[in-house]
Amino acid sequence: MAVFEATARTGSIAGAARAFDMTPSRASKHLAALEAELGVLLLKRSTRQLTLTPEGEAYLQRCRRILVDVREADDEARSQTGTISGTLRVTAPVAFGALHLGPVVAAFLQKHPRVSLQFSLDDRYGDLHADAVDVALRIGRLANSSLVARRLGACRMALCAAPGYVAANGAPNVPSDLSGQPLLAFSEAVSGPDWTLRDAQGDRYRIEGSTRVSANNVQVLAAAAVAGAGFVFAPTFVLGPLLRSGELVRILPNYHADPLDISVVYSTRTYLPATVRAFVDHLAETLAEPFAWDDAGDA
């Protein structure tokens, strides 16, 4: 059942095999045995992809509820002794996770050698319960829900361009100067700010440029900006190092965007598993302001 759920979640037998540290052939045998026991085809297999049958879709939803109950029972048993062990499932935004969470995770695992971690990077706000996720890092406004949120700090935004681009095209003095200019826009923001800035008096100005590049990855947009493609509006956790190196310069420095919250969220329970509590505390300790990626000028 767990191998079936992992296959559906990762989209491949190989992905499920990696999740359980087994060979793909062994994972395939688990799935075949499950279908034989049930007498139902759960997955349609082709050379290119796996898709769930209608019966597989229905079975998956029940499996996930059962597996969550089993994991919570395991967590409850461990919490009686305060043991920091087991598998922790964590999700985080793509660019933030890729750039900043590797050392954080490594330090946690070194401190707790009996913990293993399954990490998923996704800019969407998934359903923690349905996806069997223990802890999620989220950037942006959080909807009211049953989830517990702990704020880690502020995600600051910066409007930037390459020095060569500014030299060739001129530095804007007010937001309206960007009208018709090429903008490099992130297409997958869940609750991020649009291209809106405030002046010193708090008045709001929306930048009305022409979207020249739209991408679902901020790092691609930053690289395009460095190469002179236009103006990028993105978090300083991506742009900060490029600002420090001089590859990008801030545009309209007398204006600022409203910051977003960086939060860690987890499901509400009558008890909090010791492993989840330890990881949340570790994030709060290691991802505390002032952030290394923020220059004094970005605050």
PDB file of C-alpha atoms in Angstrom:
ATOM      1  CA  MET A   1       0.000   0.000   0.000  1.00  0.00           C
ATOM      2  CA  ALA A   2       2.787   2.439   0.900  1.00  0.00           C
ATOM      3  CA  VAL A   3       4.664   1.627  -2.319  1.00  0.00           C
ATOM      4  CA  PHE A   4       1.477   2.227  -4.317  1.00  0.00           C
ATOM      5  CA  GLU A   5       0.959   5.613  -2.647  1.00  0.00           C
ATOM      6  CA  ALA A   6       4.576   6.609  -3.305  1.00  0.00           C
ATOM      7  CA  THR A   7       4.260   5.539  -6.955  1.00  0.00           C
ATOM      8  CA  ALA A   8       1.196   7.744  -7.380  1.00  0.00           C
ATOM      9  CA  ARG A   9       2.852  10.648  -5.554  1.00  0.00           C
ATOM     10  CA  THR A  10       6.150  10.552  -7.467  1.00  0.00           C
ATOM     11  CA  GLY A  11       4.658   9.518 -10.786  1.00  0.00           C
ATOM     12  CA  SER A  12       6.979   6.565 -11.275  1.00  0.00           C
ATOM     13  CA  ILE A  13       7.939   3.168  -9.893  1.00  0.00           C
ATOM     14  CA  ALA A  14      11.546   4.347  -9.766  1.00  0.00           C
ATOM     15  CA  GLY A  15      10.506   7.270  -7.557  1.00  0.00           C
ATOM     16  CA  ALA A  16       8.689   4.944  -5.185  1.00  0.00           C
ATOM     17  CA  ALA A  17      11.690   2.614  -5.127  1.00  0.00           C
ATOM     18  CA  ARG A  18      13.979   5.488  -4.119  1.00  0.00           C
ATOM     19  CA  ALA A  19      11.570   6.496  -1.347  1.00  0.00           C
ATOM     20  CA  PHE A  20      11.826   3.027   0.184  1.00  0.00           C
ATOM     21  CA  ASP A  21      15.469   2.312  -0.693  1.00  0.00           C
ATOM     22  CA  MET A  22      14.614  -0.671  -2.885  1.00  0.00           C
ATOM     23  CA  THR A  23      15.149  -1.609  -6.512  1.00  0.00           C
ATOM     24  CA  PRO A  24      12.517  -0.664  -9.112  1.00  0.00           C
ATOM     25  CA  SER A  25      11.933  -4.344  -9.868  1.00  0.00           C
ATOM     26  CA  ARG A  26      11.140  -5.042  -6.228  1.00  0.00           C
ATOM     27  CA  ALA A  27       8.765  -2.052  -6.085  1.00  0.00           C
ATOM     28  CA  SER A  28       7.077  -3.310  -9.248  1.00  0.00           C
ATOM     29  CA  LYS A  29       6.591  -6.711  -7.628  1.00  0.00           C
ATOM     30  CA  HIS A  30       4.952  -5.039  -4.608  1.00  0.00           C
ATOM     31  CA  LEU A  31       2.487  -3.285  -6.919  1.00  0.00           C
ATOM     32  CA  ALA A  32       1.757  -6.437  -8.900  1.00  0.00           C
ATOM     33  CA  ALA A  33       1.134  -8.383  -5.683  1.00  0.00           C
ATOM     34  CA  LEU A  34      -1.223  -5.668  -4.401  1.00  0.00           C
ATOM     35  CA  GLU A  35      -3.237  -5.650  -7.643  1.00  0.00           C
ATOM     36  CA  ALA A  36      -3.358  -9.447  -7.654  1.00  0.00           C
ATOM     37  CA  GLU A  37      -4.582  -9.509  -4.048  1.00  0.00           C
ATOM     38  CA  LEU A  38      -7.275  -6.936  -4.780  1.00  0.00           C
ATOM     39  CA  GLY A  39      -8.181  -8.310  -8.193  1.00  0.00           C
ATOM     40  CA  VAL A  40      -8.195  -4.740  -9.523  1.00  0.00           C
ATOM     41  CA  LEU A  41      -5.960  -2.826 -11.913  1.00  0.00           C
ATOM     42  CA  LEU A  42      -4.779   0.269 -10.025  1.00  0.00           C
ATOM     43  CA  LEU A  43      -2.262   1.665 -12.502  1.00  0.00           C
ATOM     44  CA  LYS A  44      -2.124   1.836 -16.278  1.00  0.00           C
ATOM     45  CA  ARG A  45       1.458   1.325 -17.368  1.00  0.00           C
ATOM     46  CA  SER A  46       3.024   2.550 -20.599  1.00  0.00           C
ATOM     47  CA  THR A  47       6.595   3.082 -21.720  1.00  0.00           C
ATOM     48  CA  ARG A  48       6.278   6.804 -20.965  1.00  0.00           C
ATOM     49  CA  GLN A  49       4.058   7.196 -17.917  1.00  0.00           C
ATOM     50  CA  LEU A  50       1.905   5.692 -15.209  1.00  0.00           C
ATOM     51  CA  THR A  51      -1.696   6.782 -14.784  1.00  0.00           C
ATOM     52  CA  LEU A  52      -4.215   5.827 -12.137  1.00  0.00           C
ATOM     53  CA  THR A  53      -7.324   3.919 -13.116  1.00  0.00           C
ATOM     54  CA  PRO A  54     -10.637   5.135 -11.627  1.00  0.00           C
ATOM     55  CA  GLU A  55     -10.345   2.291  -9.126  1.00  0.00           C
ATOM     56  CA  GLY A  56      -6.787   3.372  -8.391  1.00  0.00           C
ATOM     57  CA  GLU A  57      -7.887   6.968  -7.751  1.00  0.00           C
ATOM     58  CA  ALA A  58     -10.485   5.857  -5.221  1.00  0.00           C
ATOM     59  CA  TYR A  59      -8.110   3.403  -3.555  1.00  0.00           C
ATOM     60  CA  LEU A  60      -5.362   6.042  -3.338  1.00  0.00           C
ATOM     61  CA  GLN A  61      -7.538   8.401  -1.294  1.00  0.00           C
ATOM     62  CA  ARG A  62      -8.347   5.667   1.237  1.00  0.00           C
ATOM     63  CA  CYS A  63      -4.719   4.540   1.332  1.00  0.00           C
ATOM     64  CA  ARG A  64      -3.502   8.026   2.150  1.00  0.00           C
ATOM     65  CA  ARG A  65      -5.903   8.346   5.078  1.00  0.00           C
ATOM     66  CA  ILE A  66      -4.828   4.937   6.386  1.00  0.00           C
ATOM     67  CA  LEU A  67      -1.115   5.689   5.971  1.00  0.00           C
ATOM     68  CA  VAL A  68      -1.474   9.019   7.774  1.00  0.00           C
ATOM     69  CA  ASP A  69      -3.193   7.213  10.658  1.00  0.00           C
ATOM     70  CA  VAL A  70      -0.379   4.636  10.770  1.00  0.00           C
ATOM     71  CA  ARG A  71       2.305   7.325  10.735  1.00  0.00           C
ATOM     72  CA  GLU A  72       0.535   9.258  13.497  1.00  0.00           C
ATOM     73  CA  ALA A  73       0.295   6.088  15.564  1.00  0.00           C
ATOM     74  CA  ASP A  74       4.038   5.553  15.094  1.00  0.00           C
ATOM     75  CA  ASP A  75       4.723   9.173  16.003  1.00  0.00           C
ATOM     76  CA  GLU A  76       2.591   8.924  19.107  1.00  0.00           C
ATOM     77  CA  ALA A  77       4.469   5.850  20.257  1.00  0.00           C
ATOM     78  CA  ARG A  78       7.811   7.564  19.696  1.00  0.00           C
ATOM     79  CA  SER A  79       6.656  10.738  21.414  1.00  0.00           C
ATOM     80  CA  GLN A  80       6.156   8.824  24.655  1.00  0.00           C
ATOM     81  CA  THR A  81       9.912   8.421  24.876  1.00  0.00           C
ATOM     82  CA  GLY A  82      10.853  11.643  23.116  1.00  0.00           C
ATOM     83  CA  THR A  83      12.752   9.654  20.485  1.00  0.00           C
ATOM     84  CA  ILE A  84      13.897  11.737  17.510  1.00  0.00           C
ATOM     85  CA  SER A  85      13.703   9.125  14.755  1.00  0.00           C
ATOM     86  CA  GLY A  86      11.752   8.034  11.726  1.00  0.00           C
ATOM     87  CA  THR A  87      11.081   9.531   8.308  1.00  0.00           C
ATOM     88  CA  LEU A  88      10.194  13.207   8.053  1.00  0.00           C
ATOM     89  CA  ARG A  89       8.439  14.502   4.936  1.00  0.00           C
ATOM     90  CA  VAL A  90       9.166  18.150   4.151  1.00  0.00           C
ATOM     91  CA  THR A  91       8.149  20.435   1.295  1.00  0.00           C
ATOM     92  CA  ALA A  92       9.445  23.904   0.394  1.00  0.00           C
ATOM     93  CA  PRO A  93       9.418  26.435  -2.477  1.00  0.00           C
ATOM     94  CA  VAL A  94      11.715  25.438  -5.332  1.00  0.00           C
ATOM     95  CA  ALA A  95      14.261  28.269  -5.439  1.00  0.00           C
ATOM     96  CA  PHE A  96      14.347  28.794  -1.672  1.00  0.00           C
ATOM     97  CA  GLY A  97      14.874  25.093  -1.037  1.00  0.00           C
ATOM     98  CA  ALA A  98      17.521  24.685  -3.719  1.00  0.00           C
ATOM     99  CA  LEU A  99      19.517  27.732  -2.620  1.00  0.00           C
ATOM    100  CA  HIS A 100      19.252  27.670   1.167  1.00  0.00           C
ATOM    101  CA  LEU A 101      17.940  24.460   2.704  1.00  0.00           C
ATOM    102  CA  GLY A 102      20.699  21.962   1.887  1.00  0.00           C
ATOM    103  CA  PRO A 103      22.999  23.013   4.769  1.00  0.00           C
ATOM    104  CA  VAL A 104      20.016  23.415   7.122  1.00  0.00           C
ATOM    105  CA  VAL A 105      18.846  19.884   6.443  1.00  0.00           C
ATOM    106  CA  ALA A 106      22.376  18.454   6.669  1.00  0.00           C
ATOM    107  CA  ALA A 107      22.883  20.045  10.094  1.00  0.00           C
ATOM    108  CA  PHE A 108      19.604  18.601  11.354  1.00  0.00           C
ATOM    109  CA  LEU A 109      20.433  15.091  10.129  1.00  0.00           C
ATOM    110  CA  GLN A 110      23.886  15.282  11.679  1.00  0.00           C
ATOM    111  CA  LYS A 111      22.297  16.216  14.995  1.00  0.00           C
ATOM    112  CA  HIS A 112      19.693  13.434  14.718  1.00  0.00           C
ATOM    113  CA  PRO A 113      21.265  10.387  13.011  1.00  0.00           C
ATOM    114  CA  ARG A 114      18.130   8.223  13.393  1.00  0.00           C
ATOM    115  CA  VAL A 115      16.052  10.541  11.198  1.00  0.00           C
ATOM    116  CA  SER A 116      15.688  10.214   7.437  1.00  0.00           C
ATOM    117  CA  LEU A 117      14.145  12.937   5.335  1.00  0.00           C
ATOM    118  CA  GLN A 118      12.044  12.963   2.176  1.00  0.00           C
ATOM    119  CA  PHE A 119      12.265  16.407   0.577  1.00  0.00           C
ATOM    120  CA  SER A 120       9.946  17.770  -2.104  1.00  0.00           C
ATOM    121  CA  LEU A 121      10.331  21.190  -3.748  1.00  0.00           C
ATOM    122  CA  ASP A 122       7.117  22.728  -5.037  1.00  0.00           C
ATOM    123  CA  ASP A 123       5.946  26.330  -5.325  1.00  0.00           C
ATOM    124  CA  ARG A 124       2.304  25.332  -4.906  1.00  0.00           C
ATOM    125  CA  TYR A 125       0.549  25.122  -1.560  1.00  0.00           C
ATOM    126  CA  GLY A 126      -0.264  21.433  -1.341  1.00  0.00           C
ATOM    127  CA  ASP A 127      -2.573  19.713   1.124  1.00  0.00           C
ATOM    128  CA  LEU A 128      -0.334  18.517   3.952  1.00  0.00           C
ATOM    129  CA  HIS A 129      -2.762  15.840   5.079  1.00  0.00           C
ATOM    130  CA  ALA A 130      -3.531  14.456   1.607  1.00  0.00           C
ATOM    131  CA  ASP A 131       0.145  14.524   0.612  1.00  0.00           C
ATOM    132  CA  ALA A 132       1.259  13.017   3.942  1.00  0.00           C
ATOM    133  CA  VAL A 133       3.624  15.954   4.513  1.00  0.00           C
ATOM    134  CA  ASP A 134       4.862  16.649   8.041  1.00  0.00           C
ATOM    135  CA  VAL A 135       6.331  20.128   7.636  1.00  0.00           C
ATOM    136  CA  ALA A 136       6.054  22.750   4.896  1.00  0.00           C
ATOM    137  CA  LEU A 137       8.026  25.943   4.389  1.00  0.00           C
ATOM    138  CA  ARG A 138       5.832  28.566   2.764  1.00  0.00           C
ATOM    139  CA  ILE A 139       6.477  32.060   1.484  1.00  0.00           C
ATOM    140  CA  GLY A 140       3.528  34.396   1.170  1.00  0.00           C
ATOM    141  CA  ARG A 141       0.182  35.017   2.762  1.00  0.00           C
ATOM    142  CA  LEU A 142      -1.293  31.987   4.484  1.00  0.00           C
ATOM    143  CA  ALA A 143      -4.975  31.245   4.176  1.00  0.00           C
ATOM    144  CA  ASN A 144      -6.923  30.595   7.347  1.00  0.00           C
ATOM    145  CA  SER A 145      -6.795  26.879   7.996  1.00  0.00           C
ATOM    146  CA  SER A 146      -6.313  24.255  10.658  1.00  0.00           C
ATOM    147  CA  LEU A 147      -2.554  24.348  10.083  1.00  0.00           C
ATOM    148  CA  VAL A 148      -0.191  25.727  12.708  1.00  0.00           C
ATOM    149  CA  ALA A 149       2.133  28.415  11.345  1.00  0.00           C
ATOM    150  CA  ARG A 150       5.357  29.704  12.861  1.00  0.00           C
ATOM    151  CA  ARG A 151       6.826  32.802  11.264  1.00  0.00           C
ATOM    152  CA  LEU A 152      10.564  32.650  10.571  1.00  0.00           C
ATOM    153  CA  GLY A 153      11.097  36.087   9.067  1.00  0.00           C
ATOM    154  CA  ALA A 154      10.435  38.418   6.151  1.00  0.00           C
ATOM    155  CA  CYS A 155      10.923  37.675   2.484  1.00  0.00           C
ATOM    156  CA  ARG A 156      11.928  40.963   0.904  1.00  0.00           C
ATOM    157  CA  MET A 157      11.512  41.762  -2.768  1.00  0.00           C
ATOM    158  CA  ALA A 158      13.857  43.704  -5.038  1.00  0.00           C
ATOM    159  CA  LEU A 159      13.461  45.270  -8.470  1.00  0.00           C
ATOM    160  CA  CYS A 160      16.719  44.845 -10.392  1.00  0.00           C
ATOM    161  CA  ALA A 161      18.450  44.940 -13.741  1.00  0.00           C
ATOM    162  CA  ALA A 162      21.955  44.417 -15.082  1.00  0.00           C
ATOM    163  CA  PRO A 163      24.265  47.466 -14.933  1.00  0.00           C
ATOM    164  CA  GLY A 164      24.870  47.194 -18.679  1.00  0.00           C
ATOM    165  CA  TYR A 165      21.151  47.225 -19.389  1.00  0.00           C
ATOM    166  CA  VAL A 166      20.667  50.321 -17.221  1.00  0.00           C
ATOM    167  CA  ALA A 167      23.624  52.067 -18.885  1.00  0.00           C
ATOM    168  CA  ALA A 168      22.194  51.377 -22.336  1.00  0.00           C
ATOM    169  CA  ASN A 169      18.572  52.207 -21.577  1.00  0.00           C
ATOM    170  CA  GLY A 170      18.719  54.681 -18.720  1.00  0.00           C
ATOM    171  CA  ALA A 171      17.796  54.347 -15.044  1.00  0.00           C
ATOM    172  CA  PRO A 172      14.079  54.793 -14.264  1.00  0.00           C
ATOM    173  CA  ASN A 173      13.325  57.550 -11.749  1.00  0.00           C
ATOM    174  CA  VAL A 174       9.653  56.749 -11.048  1.00  0.00           C
ATOM    175  CA  PRO A 175       7.592  53.569 -11.585  1.00  0.00           C
ATOM    176  CA  SER A 176       5.871  55.014 -14.667  1.00  0.00           C
ATOM    177  CA  ASP A 177       9.272  55.138 -16.392  1.00  0.00           C
ATOM    178  CA  LEU A 178       9.067  51.339 -16.677  1.00  0.00           C
ATOM    179  CA  SER A 179       5.978  51.534 -18.888  1.00  0.00           C
ATOM    180  CA  GLY A 180       6.698  49.483 -21.980  1.00  0.00           C
ATOM    181  CA  GLN A 181       9.996  48.157 -20.606  1.00  0.00           C
ATOM    182  CA  PRO A 182      10.660  44.374 -20.722  1.00  0.00           C
ATOM    183  CA  LEU A 183       9.717  42.650 -17.460  1.00  0.00           C
ATOM    184  CA  LEU A 184      10.855  39.174 -16.386  1.00  0.00           C
ATOM    185  CA  ALA A 185       7.938  37.728 -14.416  1.00  0.00           C
ATOM    186  CA  PHE A 186       7.506  34.718 -12.139  1.00  0.00           C
ATOM    187  CA  SER A 187       4.424  32.793 -13.284  1.00  0.00           C
ATOM    188  CA  GLU A 188       3.809  30.517 -10.279  1.00  0.00           C
ATOM    189  CA  ALA A 189       3.443  32.929  -7.358  1.00  0.00           C
ATOM    190  CA  VAL A 190       0.852  31.569  -4.926  1.00  0.00           C
ATOM    191  CA  SER A 191       0.311  34.750  -2.949  1.00  0.00           C
ATOM    192  CA  GLY A 192       3.269  36.912  -3.869  1.00  0.00           C
ATOM    193  CA  PRO A 193       2.998  40.642  -4.514  1.00  0.00           C
ATOM    194  CA  ASP A 194       2.374  41.881  -8.016  1.00  0.00           C
ATOM    195  CA  TRP A 195       4.695  44.506  -9.450  1.00  0.00           C
ATOM    196  CA  THR A 196       3.568  47.108  -6.918  1.00  0.00           C
ATOM    197  CA  LEU A 197       5.867  49.462  -5.011  1.00  0.00           C
ATOM    198  CA  ARG A 198       5.357  52.034  -2.269  1.00  0.00           C
ATOM    199  CA  ASP A 199       7.049  55.395  -1.897  1.00  0.00           C
ATOM    200  CA  ALA A 200       8.258  56.924   1.380  1.00  0.00           C
ATOM    201  CA  GLN A 201       4.743  58.173   2.115  1.00  0.00           C
ATOM    202  CA  GLY A 202       3.241  54.715   1.628  1.00  0.00           C
ATOM    203  CA  ASP A 203       1.488  55.493  -1.662  1.00  0.00           C
ATOM    204  CA  ARG A 204       1.230  52.527  -4.016  1.00  0.00           C
ATOM    205  CA  TYR A 205       2.391  52.425  -7.632  1.00  0.00           C
ATOM    206  CA  ARG A 206       1.836  49.478  -9.955  1.00  0.00           C
ATOM    207  CA  ILE A 207       4.473  48.904 -12.624  1.00  0.00           C
ATOM    208  CA  GLU A 208       2.832  48.487 -16.010  1.00  0.00           C
ATOM    209  CA  GLY A 209       5.518  47.070 -18.241  1.00  0.00           C
ATOM    210  CA  SER A 210       5.544  44.455 -20.961  1.00  0.00           C
ATOM    211  CA  THR A 211       6.151  40.871 -19.822  1.00  0.00           C
ATOM    212  CA  ARG A 212       9.003  39.780 -22.058  1.00  0.00           C
ATOM    213  CA  VAL A 213       9.762  36.540 -20.203  1.00  0.00           C
ATOM    214  CA  SER A 214       7.430  34.523 -17.994  1.00  0.00           C
ATOM    215  CA  ALA A 215       8.903  31.531 -16.160  1.00  0.00           C
ATOM    216  CA  ASN A 216       8.041  29.187 -13.298  1.00  0.00           C
ATOM    217  CA  ASN A 217      11.560  29.422 -11.890  1.00  0.00           C
ATOM    218  CA  VAL A 218      12.986  32.594 -10.323  1.00  0.00           C
ATOM    219  CA  GLN A 219      16.596  31.545 -10.852  1.00  0.00           C
ATOM    220  CA  VAL A 220      16.055  31.454 -14.619  1.00  0.00           C
ATOM    221  CA  LEU A 221      14.627  34.975 -14.481  1.00  0.00           C
ATOM    222  CA  ALA A 222      17.575  36.192 -12.407  1.00  0.00           C
ATOM    223  CA  ALA A 223      20.035  34.715 -14.904  1.00  0.00           C
ATOM    224  CA  ALA A 224      18.153  36.361 -17.782  1.00  0.00           C
ATOM    225  CA  ALA A 225      18.302  39.701 -15.974  1.00  0.00           C
ATOM    226  CA  VAL A 226      22.062  39.338 -15.443  1.00  0.00           C
ATOM    227  CA  ALA A 227      22.393  38.730 -19.178  1.00  0.00           C
ATOM    228  CA  GLY A 228      20.531  41.968 -19.917  1.00  0.00           C
ATOM    229  CA  ALA A 229      17.045  40.724 -20.835  1.00  0.00           C
ATOM    230  CA  GLY A 230      15.176  43.277 -18.741  1.00  0.00           C
ATOM    231  CA  PHE A 231      13.901  44.021 -15.250  1.00  0.00           C
ATOM    232  CA  VAL A 232      13.310  41.302 -12.658  1.00  0.00           C
ATOM    233  CA  PHE A 233      11.213  41.598  -9.499  1.00  0.00           C
ATOM    234  CA  ALA A 234      12.041  38.756  -7.161  1.00  0.00           C
ATOM    235  CA  PRO A 235      12.969  37.794  -3.572  1.00  0.00           C
ATOM    236  CA  THR A 236      16.313  38.859  -2.184  1.00  0.00           C
ATOM    237  CA  PHE A 237      17.006  35.246  -1.216  1.00  0.00           C
ATOM    238  CA  VAL A 238      17.629  34.813  -4.951  1.00  0.00           C
ATOM    239  CA  LEU A 239      18.809  38.294  -5.938  1.00  0.00           C
ATOM    240  CA  GLY A 240      20.844  39.196  -2.830  1.00  0.00           C
ATOM    241  CA  PRO A 241      24.114  37.526  -3.910  1.00  0.00           C
ATOM    242  CA  LEU A 242      23.784  39.050  -7.394  1.00  0.00           C
ATOM    243  CA  LEU A 243      23.323  42.491  -5.877  1.00  0.00           C
ATOM    244  CA  ARG A 244      26.392  42.035  -3.675  1.00  0.00           C
ATOM    245  CA  SER A 245      28.500  40.885  -6.623  1.00  0.00           C
ATOM    246  CA  GLY A 246      27.362  43.816  -8.757  1.00  0.00           C
ATOM    247  CA  GLU A 247      25.866  41.588 -11.455  1.00  0.00           C
ATOM    248  CA  LEU A 248      22.535  43.292 -10.761  1.00  0.00           C
ATOM    249  CA  VAL A 249      21.711  46.753  -9.416  1.00  0.00           C
ATOM    250  CA  ARG A 250      18.601  47.904  -7.608  1.00  0.00           C
ATOM    251  CA  ILE A 251      16.090  49.920  -9.604  1.00  0.00           C
ATOM    252  CA  LEU A 252      13.998  52.656  -7.957  1.00  0.00           C
ATOM    253  CA  PRO A 253      15.810  52.314  -4.603  1.00  0.00           C
ATOM    254  CA  ASN A 254      13.555  54.932  -2.980  1.00  0.00           C
ATOM    255  CA  TYR A 255      10.551  52.663  -3.475  1.00  0.00           C
ATOM    256  CA  HIS A 256       9.898  49.347  -1.762  1.00  0.00           C
ATOM    257  CA  ALA A 257       7.559  46.376  -2.012  1.00  0.00           C
ATOM    258  CA  ASP A 258       5.602  44.934   0.880  1.00  0.00           C
ATOM    259  CA  PRO A 259       7.525  41.945   2.310  1.00  0.00           C
ATOM    260  CA  LEU A 260       6.069  38.469   2.566  1.00  0.00           C
ATOM    261  CA  ASP A 261       6.269  36.092   5.506  1.00  0.00           C
ATOM    262  CA  ILE A 262       8.528  33.055   5.499  1.00  0.00           C
ATOM    263  CA  SER A 263       6.694  30.500   7.642  1.00  0.00           C
ATOM    264  CA  VAL A 264       6.938  26.888   8.656  1.00  0.00           C
ATOM    265  CA  VAL A 265       3.576  25.136   8.871  1.00  0.00           C
ATOM    266  CA  TYR A 266       2.445  21.773  10.143  1.00  0.00           C
ATOM    267  CA  SER A 267      -0.800  19.997  10.920  1.00  0.00           C
ATOM    268  CA  THR A 268      -2.719  20.626  14.107  1.00  0.00           C
ATOM    269  CA  ARG A 269      -2.676  17.564  16.350  1.00  0.00           C
ATOM    270  CA  THR A 270      -3.492  16.838  19.951  1.00  0.00           C
ATOM    271  CA  TYR A 271       0.206  16.096  20.290  1.00  0.00           C
ATOM    272  CA  LEU A 272       3.209  17.109  18.218  1.00  0.00           C
ATOM    273  CA  PRO A 273       5.625  14.301  17.327  1.00  0.00           C
ATOM    274  CA  ALA A 274       9.059  14.838  18.798  1.00  0.00           C
ATOM    275  CA  THR A 275      10.702  14.650  15.367  1.00  0.00           C
ATOM    276  CA  VAL A 276       8.436  17.339  13.908  1.00  0.00           C
ATOM    277  CA  ARG A 277       8.937  19.566  16.946  1.00  0.00           C
ATOM    278  CA  ALA A 278      12.712  19.159  16.707  1.00  0.00           C
ATOM    279  CA  PHE A 279      12.757  20.028  12.999  1.00  0.00           C
ATOM    280  CA  VAL A 280      10.515  23.080  13.427  1.00  0.00           C
ATOM    281  CA  ASP A 281      12.728  24.319  16.273  1.00  0.00           C
ATOM    282  CA  HIS A 282      15.813  23.691  14.135  1.00  0.00           C
ATOM    283  CA  LEU A 283      14.363  25.785  11.299  1.00  0.00           C
ATOM    284  CA  ALA A 284      13.552  28.604  13.732  1.00  0.00           C
ATOM    285  CA  GLU A 285      17.132  28.563  15.010  1.00  0.00           C
ATOM    286  CA  THR A 286      18.938  28.298  11.688  1.00  0.00           C
ATOM    287  CA  LEU A 287      16.636  30.457   9.542  1.00  0.00           C
ATOM    288  CA  ALA A 288      16.467  33.477  11.818  1.00  0.00           C
ATOM    289  CA  GLU A 289      16.730  37.124  10.834  1.00  0.00           C
ATOM    290  CA  PRO A 290      18.846  38.897   9.819  1.00  0.00           C
ATOM    291  CA  PHE A 291      19.159  36.613   6.819  1.00  0.00           C
ATOM    292  CA  ALA A 292      22.570  36.244   5.189  1.00  0.00           C
ATOM    293  CA  TRP A 293      21.163  36.917   1.733  1.00  0.00           C
ATOM    294  CA  ASP A 294      19.799  40.359   2.695  1.00  0.00           C
ATOM    295  CA  ASP A 295      22.094  43.323   2.237  1.00  0.00           C
ATOM    296  CA  ALA A 296      21.635  46.316   4.539  1.00  0.00           C
ATOM    297  CA  GLY A 297      20.109  48.106   1.574  1.00  0.00           C
ATOM    298  CA  ASP A 298      17.498  45.403   1.141  1.00  0.00           C
ATOM    299  CA  ALA A 299      16.008  45.794   4.608  1.00  0.00           C
TER     300      ALA A 299
END
